[in-house]
């Protein structure tokens, strides 16, 4: 075996492996991007001393839409920094913007978002993509244009989820053909039946069955708002009005015929368990009974996008209840259509400052290890021998865990590898 070409050791005031508790005065040895060993005290070999810093893995953004990365501000933003319209009306604005977008620029836009993510320390991304029926969608690889970056040699790994959407059969068939083309040409890609409000139930089953047959992961927006529940329960409300105004309403789709007052989503959740792995994106409005169903299936994960959640002014996310029930929770940024940037560490800081009911260790886990496991990439998100997570640091002079977490709540994450 050839010796490593890049072998270096980093030492820091704190080491946060994530897969085990933080410890002080430690070091991490990395060769060609992979962790070789980790320890405490003085390393036996020469080391790069990061000083008063907490060294941790690269971040994992389990849910985003890079195709909106050219937006300078979220769609529908008001003077208070929140959306001026509910999700149902916002979806119409996003759809109009997508139709008006210049498809020839999509690759450039995706690369812009990827570069922003990489420079923010994200090393693994779950990206929802809109496949182009006329050809292969924009590749999400390491950016090759724009200002130089010291970390260009450590690009992010992107898991692409081909979005399938449409209430009418012609629209659905068009999107299904485009998604099929993507997954045929990308062995790592997954499928994304968009949401309960935007797909026919039989076609949701079709997508999940295909994911199972091809051993591909699934990501689906689920229980994003109470309006969505009203739509599938009784076929009315704000979402029904929005779908009619968009001209996409189909009389035979809503309401779902087998929903009950107590558990509108349980049959869908059970269906998602048929996929090898499934990410339930948002999950803002899931009941305890529905969360119990999720908790019974270890291959299901919930992806929480904190600042997008706040943008729409929803009631507190059930992340605390998810953790109590043993559900894996990962973090995402959603997109610049509902978020000012793609900085995942800002999601961490938001939770550390606004959700004191959630243990800081759980927040850090959601931003790293849990996201990696949700995406089926356990080599990311933790500092352990054999992993290649990337590394980042936050300045801290703390002497105990309480001080460490206070520093993390206000600090800036800086990529190291």
Short mmCIF file of C-alpha atoms in Angstrom, two decimals:
data_model
loop_
_atom_site.label_atom_id
_atom_site.label_comp_id
_atom_site.label_asym_id
_atom_site.label_seq_id
_atom_site.Cartn_x
_atom_site.Cartn_y
_atom_site.Cartn_z
CA UNK A 1 0.00 0.00 0.00
CA UNK A 2 1.33 3.41 -0.97
CA UNK A 3 2.00 5.79 1.93
CA UNK A 4 -0.45 8.70 2.33
CA UNK A 5 0.45 11.83 0.42
CA UNK A 6 -1.15 14.19 2.96
CA UNK A 7 -0.70 13.16 6.58
CA UNK A 8 -1.30 15.80 9.24
CA UNK A 9 -2.34 16.03 12.88
CA UNK A 10 -4.51 18.75 14.44
CA UNK A 11 -4.66 19.53 18.12
CA UNK A 12 -7.19 21.77 19.83
CA UNK A 13 -8.57 22.79 23.20
CA UNK A 14 -11.65 20.63 22.61
CA UNK A 15 -12.36 17.63 20.38
CA UNK A 16 -16.00 16.87 19.51
CA UNK A 17 -16.09 13.43 17.86
CA UNK A 18 -19.95 13.48 18.04
CA UNK A 19 -20.04 9.69 18.21
CA UNK A 20 -18.72 9.98 21.77
CA UNK A 21 -18.63 12.79 24.36
CA UNK A 22 -16.45 15.89 23.86
CA UNK A 23 -13.07 15.94 25.57
CA UNK A 24 -10.39 18.54 26.21
CA UNK A 25 -6.82 18.80 24.98
CA UNK A 26 -6.99 16.30 22.18
CA UNK A 27 -5.78 15.70 18.67
CA UNK A 28 -6.90 14.13 15.40
CA UNK A 29 -4.63 12.63 12.79
CA UNK A 30 -5.88 12.69 9.19
CA UNK A 31 -4.29 11.17 6.10
CA UNK A 32 -5.64 11.91 2.63
CA UNK A 33 -8.90 13.11 4.16
CA UNK A 34 -9.50 10.02 6.31
CA UNK A 35 -9.20 9.94 10.09
CA UNK A 36 -6.33 7.67 11.12
CA UNK A 37 -6.47 8.09 14.89
CA UNK A 38 -7.82 10.34 17.61
CA UNK A 39 -6.48 10.87 21.11
CA UNK A 40 -6.04 13.11 24.14
CA UNK A 41 -2.97 14.78 25.57
CA UNK A 42 0.06 15.64 23.48
CA UNK A 43 0.30 13.84 20.11
CA UNK A 44 3.41 11.78 19.46
CA UNK A 45 3.92 13.44 16.07
CA UNK A 46 4.20 17.10 15.14
CA UNK A 47 0.81 18.77 15.00
CA UNK A 48 -0.97 21.86 13.72
CA UNK A 49 -2.09 23.61 16.88
CA UNK A 50 -5.54 25.17 16.42
CA UNK A 51 -5.33 26.67 19.90
CA UNK A 52 -8.50 27.80 21.65
CA UNK A 53 -10.92 25.98 19.42
CA UNK A 54 -13.39 23.12 19.35
CA UNK A 55 -12.57 20.72 16.51
CA UNK A 56 -15.53 18.79 15.09
CA UNK A 57 -16.62 16.96 11.93
CA UNK A 58 -17.72 18.63 8.74
CA UNK A 59 -21.42 19.51 8.68
CA UNK A 60 -24.23 17.59 7.00
CA UNK A 61 -27.09 19.40 5.25
CA UNK A 62 -29.70 16.66 4.94
CA UNK A 63 -32.19 18.72 2.94
CA UNK A 64 -31.79 21.58 0.51
CA UNK A 65 -32.79 22.74 -2.97
CA UNK A 66 -29.62 24.09 -4.59
CA UNK A 67 -31.52 25.17 -7.71
CA UNK A 68 -32.72 28.29 -5.86
CA UNK A 69 -29.24 29.40 -4.82
CA UNK A 70 -29.32 32.55 -6.94
CA UNK A 71 -32.04 34.18 -4.84
CA UNK A 72 -30.85 37.20 -2.89
CA UNK A 73 -33.65 36.91 -0.34
CA UNK A 74 -36.42 34.45 0.50
CA UNK A 75 -39.57 34.51 -1.62
CA UNK A 76 -42.41 36.43 0.01
CA UNK A 77 -40.25 37.96 2.74
CA UNK A 78 -41.77 40.77 4.80
CA UNK A 79 -40.20 43.64 6.77
CA UNK A 80 -40.02 41.44 9.88
CA UNK A 81 -37.94 38.83 8.03
CA UNK A 82 -40.79 36.32 7.88
CA UNK A 83 -43.04 35.19 5.06
CA UNK A 84 -45.97 37.44 4.25
CA UNK A 85 -47.97 34.49 2.92
CA UNK A 86 -48.78 30.98 4.21
CA UNK A 87 -47.06 27.92 2.76
CA UNK A 88 -49.92 27.20 0.36
CA UNK A 89 -49.61 30.63 -1.30
CA UNK A 90 -45.80 30.53 -1.07
CA UNK A 91 -45.77 27.26 -3.05
CA UNK A 92 -47.60 29.05 -5.86
CA UNK A 93 -44.94 31.79 -5.87
CA UNK A 94 -42.13 29.22 -5.93
CA UNK A 95 -43.82 27.31 -8.76
CA UNK A 96 -44.15 30.48 -10.81
CA UNK A 97 -40.53 31.34 -10.16
CA UNK A 98 -39.44 27.84 -11.23
CA UNK A 99 -41.39 28.07 -14.49
CA UNK A 100 -39.87 31.49 -15.20
CA UNK A 101 -36.31 30.35 -14.45
CA UNK A 102 -33.74 30.12 -17.23
CA UNK A 103 -32.96 26.40 -17.41
CA UNK A 104 -29.70 27.13 -19.23
CA UNK A 105 -28.47 28.79 -16.02
CA UNK A 106 -29.47 26.00 -13.64
CA UNK A 107 -26.06 24.34 -13.61
CA UNK A 108 -24.40 27.65 -12.70
CA UNK A 109 -26.95 28.28 -9.95
CA UNK A 110 -26.46 24.83 -8.47
CA UNK A 111 -22.70 25.30 -8.51
CA UNK A 112 -23.13 28.64 -6.72
CA UNK A 113 -25.10 26.94 -3.95
CA UNK A 114 -22.63 24.10 -3.72
CA UNK A 115 -19.72 26.49 -3.36
CA UNK A 116 -21.55 28.41 -0.65
CA UNK A 117 -22.20 25.15 1.18
CA UNK A 118 -18.62 23.93 0.90
CA UNK A 119 -17.22 27.24 2.11
CA UNK A 120 -19.60 27.02 5.10
CA UNK A 121 -18.12 23.66 6.07
CA UNK A 122 -20.82 21.34 4.74
CA UNK A 123 -19.35 18.06 3.54
CA UNK A 124 -22.47 16.00 2.79
CA UNK A 125 -25.66 17.29 1.16
CA UNK A 126 -29.09 15.86 0.42
CA UNK A 127 -30.25 17.92 -2.58
CA UNK A 128 -33.73 17.81 -4.12
CA UNK A 129 -33.30 18.27 -7.86
CA UNK A 130 -35.76 18.99 -10.66
CA UNK A 131 -34.68 16.71 -13.51
CA UNK A 132 -34.84 18.21 -16.96
CA UNK A 133 -37.05 16.07 -19.26
CA UNK A 134 -34.87 17.12 -22.19
CA UNK A 135 -31.63 15.83 -20.72
CA UNK A 136 -29.42 15.23 -17.74
CA UNK A 137 -29.93 17.64 -14.82
CA UNK A 138 -27.21 19.93 -13.57
CA UNK A 139 -24.37 18.04 -12.00
CA UNK A 140 -23.71 18.84 -8.36
CA UNK A 141 -19.96 18.41 -8.24
CA UNK A 142 -17.13 20.47 -6.83
CA UNK A 143 -17.38 24.03 -8.17
CA UNK A 144 -14.88 24.93 -10.84
CA UNK A 145 -15.65 28.62 -11.22
CA UNK A 146 -15.75 31.59 -8.91
CA UNK A 147 -13.20 32.88 -6.40
CA UNK A 148 -10.51 30.48 -5.20
CA UNK A 149 -11.20 28.47 -2.07
CA UNK A 150 -8.63 26.80 0.14
CA UNK A 151 -10.92 23.79 0.51
CA UNK A 152 -11.67 23.13 -3.15
CA UNK A 153 -9.75 19.87 -2.91
CA UNK A 154 -12.29 18.60 -0.36
CA UNK A 155 -15.62 18.91 -2.17
CA UNK A 156 -18.92 18.00 -0.66
CA UNK A 157 -20.56 14.69 -1.45
CA UNK A 158 -24.06 15.24 -2.82
CA UNK A 159 -26.91 12.75 -2.70
CA UNK A 160 -29.38 13.87 -5.37
CA UNK A 161 -33.08 13.13 -4.92
CA UNK A 162 -34.97 13.30 -8.22
CA UNK A 163 -38.20 15.16 -7.58
CA UNK A 164 -41.44 13.63 -8.85
CA UNK A 165 -44.45 15.95 -8.75
CA UNK A 166 -47.84 16.36 -10.37
CA UNK A 167 -51.54 15.96 -9.66
CA UNK A 168 -52.56 15.52 -13.31
CA UNK A 169 -51.57 12.29 -15.02
CA UNK A 170 -49.75 13.99 -17.95
CA UNK A 171 -47.70 16.16 -15.59
CA UNK A 172 -46.92 13.17 -13.40
CA UNK A 173 -45.78 11.04 -16.35
CA UNK A 174 -43.49 13.84 -17.57
CA UNK A 175 -41.83 14.23 -14.16
CA UNK A 176 -41.61 10.47 -13.65
CA UNK A 177 -39.80 10.02 -16.97
CA UNK A 178 -37.32 12.75 -16.09
CA UNK A 179 -36.69 11.28 -12.62
CA UNK A 180 -36.21 7.82 -14.10
CA UNK A 181 -33.59 9.20 -16.46
CA UNK A 182 -31.68 10.73 -13.56
CA UNK A 183 -31.59 7.61 -11.39
CA UNK A 184 -30.60 5.48 -14.36
CA UNK A 185 -27.52 7.68 -14.81
CA UNK A 186 -26.64 8.21 -11.13
CA UNK A 187 -26.15 5.09 -9.04
CA UNK A 188 -26.24 7.13 -5.82
CA UNK A 189 -29.38 9.14 -6.54
CA UNK A 190 -32.64 8.77 -4.67
CA UNK A 191 -36.24 9.65 -5.40
CA UNK A 192 -38.42 12.41 -3.97
CA UNK A 193 -42.19 12.12 -4.28
CA UNK A 194 -42.67 15.80 -3.57
CA UNK A 195 -45.47 16.10 -0.99
CA UNK A 196 -48.96 14.87 -0.11
CA UNK A 197 -50.47 18.05 -1.53
CA UNK A 198 -48.73 17.73 -4.90
CA UNK A 199 -49.03 14.06 -5.85
CA UNK A 200 -51.65 11.40 -6.38
CA UNK A 201 -51.54 8.67 -3.75
CA UNK A 202 -51.20 5.83 -6.24
CA UNK A 203 -48.19 7.58 -7.78
CA UNK A 204 -46.60 8.10 -4.37
CA UNK A 205 -46.80 4.32 -3.98
CA UNK A 206 -45.32 3.88 -7.45
CA UNK A 207 -42.30 6.03 -6.60
CA UNK A 208 -41.70 4.27 -3.29
CA UNK A 209 -42.06 0.84 -4.91
CA UNK A 210 -39.49 1.84 -7.54
CA UNK A 211 -37.11 3.07 -4.83
CA UNK A 212 -37.47 -0.28 -3.08
CA UNK A 213 -36.82 -2.26 -6.26
CA UNK A 214 -33.68 -0.21 -7.01
CA UNK A 215 -32.53 0.06 -3.36
CA UNK A 216 -32.63 3.86 -3.47
CA UNK A 217 -33.40 6.29 -0.63
CA UNK A 218 -36.52 8.46 -0.59
CA UNK A 219 -37.02 12.03 0.64
CA UNK A 220 -40.52 13.48 0.93
CA UNK A 221 -41.97 16.69 2.36
CA UNK A 222 -44.48 15.49 4.98
CA UNK A 223 -46.74 17.33 7.45
CA UNK A 224 -45.23 20.69 6.60
CA UNK A 225 -48.23 22.73 7.79
CA UNK A 226 -51.69 22.31 9.36
CA UNK A 227 -53.19 23.42 6.02
CA UNK A 228 -51.75 20.27 4.43
CA UNK A 229 -53.55 18.11 6.99
CA UNK A 230 -56.84 19.89 6.29
CA UNK A 231 -56.42 19.23 2.58
CA UNK A 232 -55.89 15.50 2.87
CA UNK A 233 -58.49 15.09 5.62
CA UNK A 234 -61.44 16.92 4.06
CA UNK A 235 -60.27 18.26 0.70
CA UNK A 236 -60.65 21.89 1.71
CA UNK A 237 -58.82 24.84 3.20
CA UNK A 238 -56.02 27.10 2.05
CA UNK A 239 -54.18 24.42 0.07
CA UNK A 240 -57.29 23.49 -1.87
CA UNK A 241 -57.81 27.17 -2.70
CA UNK A 242 -54.18 27.55 -3.78
CA UNK A 243 -54.26 24.46 -6.00
CA UNK A 244 -57.42 25.74 -7.69
CA UNK A 245 -55.87 29.17 -8.23
CA UNK A 246 -52.84 27.51 -9.81
CA UNK A 247 -55.10 25.55 -12.15
CA UNK A 248 -53.80 22.15 -11.00
CA UNK A 249 -56.70 20.96 -8.84
CA UNK A 250 -57.96 17.43 -9.55
CA UNK A 251 -61.37 16.45 -8.16
CA UNK A 252 -60.50 12.79 -7.67
CA UNK A 253 -57.36 13.30 -5.52
CA UNK A 254 -58.54 14.87 -2.26
CA UNK A 255 -59.51 14.09 0.42
CA UNK A 256 -57.62 10.90 1.12
CA UNK A 257 -60.24 8.22 1.61
CA UNK A 258 -58.63 6.29 4.47
CA UNK A 259 -57.62 9.12 6.79
CA UNK A 260 -58.86 9.34 10.34
CA UNK A 261 -59.15 12.21 12.76
CA UNK A 262 -56.29 10.84 14.83
CA UNK A 263 -53.80 9.82 12.19
CA UNK A 264 -53.90 11.29 8.69
CA UNK A 265 -50.29 10.42 7.91
CA UNK A 266 -49.85 6.97 9.43
CA UNK A 267 -50.69 5.07 6.25
CA UNK A 268 -48.22 7.24 4.31
CA UNK A 269 -45.53 6.72 6.94
CA UNK A 270 -46.07 2.97 6.76
CA UNK A 271 -45.75 3.16 2.99
CA UNK A 272 -42.48 5.09 3.29
CA UNK A 273 -41.06 2.26 5.40
CA UNK A 274 -41.04 0.17 2.22
CA UNK A 275 -38.13 2.23 0.91
CA UNK A 276 -34.63 1.17 1.99
CA UNK A 277 -34.30 4.53 3.74
CA UNK A 278 -36.64 7.50 3.93
CA UNK A 279 -36.31 11.10 5.04
CA UNK A 280 -39.51 12.82 6.18
CA UNK A 281 -38.71 16.45 5.51
CA UNK A 282 -40.07 19.05 7.93
CA UNK A 283 -42.57 16.96 9.92
CA UNK A 284 -43.73 20.16 11.61
CA UNK A 285 -47.31 19.00 12.14
CA UNK A 286 -46.88 15.34 13.08
CA UNK A 287 -48.95 14.11 16.02
CA UNK A 288 -47.67 11.90 18.83
CA UNK A 289 -49.39 8.90 17.25
CA UNK A 290 -47.71 9.59 13.93
CA UNK A 291 -44.35 10.10 15.63
CA UNK A 292 -44.81 6.75 17.36
CA UNK A 293 -45.19 5.18 13.91
CA UNK A 294 -41.96 6.85 12.75
CA UNK A 295 -40.19 5.73 15.93
CA UNK A 296 -41.02 2.11 15.16
CA UNK A 297 -38.90 2.16 12.00
CA UNK A 298 -35.16 2.88 12.37
CA UNK A 299 -34.74 3.49 8.62
CA UNK A 300 -36.95 6.57 8.85
CA UNK A 301 -35.55 10.00 9.73
CA UNK A 302 -37.07 13.43 10.18
CA UNK A 303 -35.25 16.43 8.71
CA UNK A 304 -35.89 19.70 10.53
CA UNK A 305 -35.10 23.04 8.84
CA UNK A 306 -35.13 25.45 11.83
CA UNK A 307 -34.89 28.84 10.15
CA UNK A 308 -37.36 27.90 7.41
CA UNK A 309 -39.70 26.69 10.15
CA UNK A 310 -39.35 30.05 11.85
CA UNK A 311 -39.78 31.89 8.54
CA UNK A 312 -43.35 30.59 8.28
CA UNK A 313 -44.08 31.22 11.96
CA UNK A 314 -45.09 27.66 12.79
CA UNK A 315 -45.72 26.34 16.28
CA UNK A 316 -42.59 24.81 17.90
CA UNK A 317 -41.21 21.87 15.97
CA UNK A 318 -41.57 18.48 17.72
CA UNK A 319 -37.81 17.85 17.69
CA UNK A 320 -37.86 17.42 21.47
CA UNK A 321 -40.58 14.78 21.24
CA UNK A 322 -38.78 13.06 18.37
CA UNK A 323 -35.61 12.74 20.43
CA UNK A 324 -37.57 11.46 23.44
CA UNK A 325 -39.11 8.77 21.23
CA UNK A 326 -35.73 7.76 19.78
CA UNK A 327 -36.35 9.17 16.30
CA UNK A 328 -33.32 10.23 14.28
CA UNK A 329 -33.49 13.97 13.57
CA UNK A 330 -31.23 15.62 11.00
CA UNK A 331 -30.93 19.28 10.05
CA UNK A 332 -31.35 21.03 6.71
CA UNK A 333 -31.35 24.56 5.35
CA UNK A 334 -34.18 24.02 2.87
CA UNK A 335 -33.35 26.63 0.19
CA UNK A 336 -32.73 30.30 -0.35
CA UNK A 337 -36.41 30.50 -1.28
CA UNK A 338 -37.18 30.30 2.46
CA UNK A 339 -33.82 30.97 4.08
CA UNK A 340 -31.33 33.84 3.76
CA UNK A 341 -28.38 31.50 3.17
CA UNK A 342 -27.20 27.87 3.10
CA UNK A 343 -25.09 28.09 6.27
CA UNK A 344 -25.97 24.98 8.28
CA UNK A 345 -24.09 26.27 11.34
CA UNK A 346 -26.61 29.10 11.49
CA UNK A 347 -29.28 26.41 11.95
CA UNK A 348 -27.23 25.04 14.85
CA UNK A 349 -26.87 28.47 16.44
CA UNK A 350 -30.58 29.13 15.99
CA UNK A 351 -31.45 25.99 17.94
CA UNK A 352 -28.83 26.55 20.64
CA UNK A 353 -30.26 30.02 21.22
CA UNK A 354 -33.98 29.35 20.78
CA UNK A 355 -34.57 25.74 21.82
CA UNK A 356 -33.07 25.32 25.28
CA UNK A 357 -35.42 22.35 25.72
CA UNK A 358 -33.14 20.40 23.36
CA UNK A 359 -29.76 19.26 24.69
CA UNK A 360 -26.84 20.89 22.83
CA UNK A 361 -25.35 17.45 22.22
CA UNK A 362 -28.53 16.50 20.32
CA UNK A 363 -28.35 19.66 18.21
CA UNK A 364 -24.74 18.96 17.22
CA UNK A 365 -25.61 15.34 16.45
CA UNK A 366 -28.47 16.47 14.19
CA UNK A 367 -26.07 18.68 12.22
CA UNK A 368 -23.52 15.92 11.69
CA UNK A 369 -23.82 12.22 12.54
CA UNK A 370 -27.62 11.95 12.33
CA UNK A 371 -27.69 13.65 8.94
CA UNK A 372 -24.99 11.31 7.65
CA UNK A 373 -26.86 8.25 8.89
CA UNK A 374 -30.14 9.54 7.47
CA UNK A 375 -28.46 9.81 4.06
CA UNK A 376 -26.83 6.39 4.42
CA UNK A 377 -23.27 7.76 4.60
CA UNK A 378 -21.86 6.75 8.01
CA UNK A 379 -18.32 7.73 6.99
CA UNK A 380 -19.39 11.36 7.48
CA UNK A 381 -20.54 13.26 10.51
CA UNK A 382 -18.21 11.79 13.15
CA UNK A 383 -14.54 11.82 14.00
CA UNK A 384 -13.61 8.17 14.18
CA UNK A 385 -10.81 6.11 12.65
CA UNK A 386 -11.66 5.17 9.08
CA UNK A 387 -14.14 8.00 8.55
CA UNK A 388 -13.62 10.90 6.17
CA UNK A 389 -15.93 13.56 7.61
CA UNK A 390 -14.05 16.76 6.87
CA UNK A 391 -13.18 18.94 9.85
CA UNK A 392 -14.21 22.34 11.15
CA UNK A 393 -13.67 24.43 14.26
CA UNK A 394 -15.33 27.06 16.42
CA UNK A 395 -13.32 29.35 18.71
CA UNK A 396 -13.71 28.67 22.44
CA UNK A 397 -11.83 29.32 25.67
CA UNK A 398 -14.22 27.17 27.71
CA UNK A 399 -13.04 24.97 30.55
CA UNK A 400 -16.26 23.00 30.91
CA UNK A 401 -19.15 21.78 28.76
CA UNK A 402 -21.53 24.56 29.75
CA UNK A 403 -18.99 27.15 28.65
CA UNK A 404 -18.28 25.21 25.47
CA UNK A 405 -21.91 25.18 24.44
CA UNK A 406 -22.27 28.88 25.22
CA UNK A 407 -19.32 29.60 22.92
CA UNK A 408 -20.76 27.39 20.17
CA UNK A 409 -24.08 29.26 20.35
CA UNK A 410 -22.40 32.52 19.33
CA UNK A 411 -19.35 31.27 17.44
CA UNK A 412 -18.57 30.97 13.75
CA UNK A 413 -17.84 27.59 12.21
CA UNK A 414 -14.63 27.64 10.17
CA UNK A 415 -13.76 24.76 7.81
CA UNK A 416 -10.42 23.10 8.44
CA UNK A 417 -10.65 20.23 5.93
#
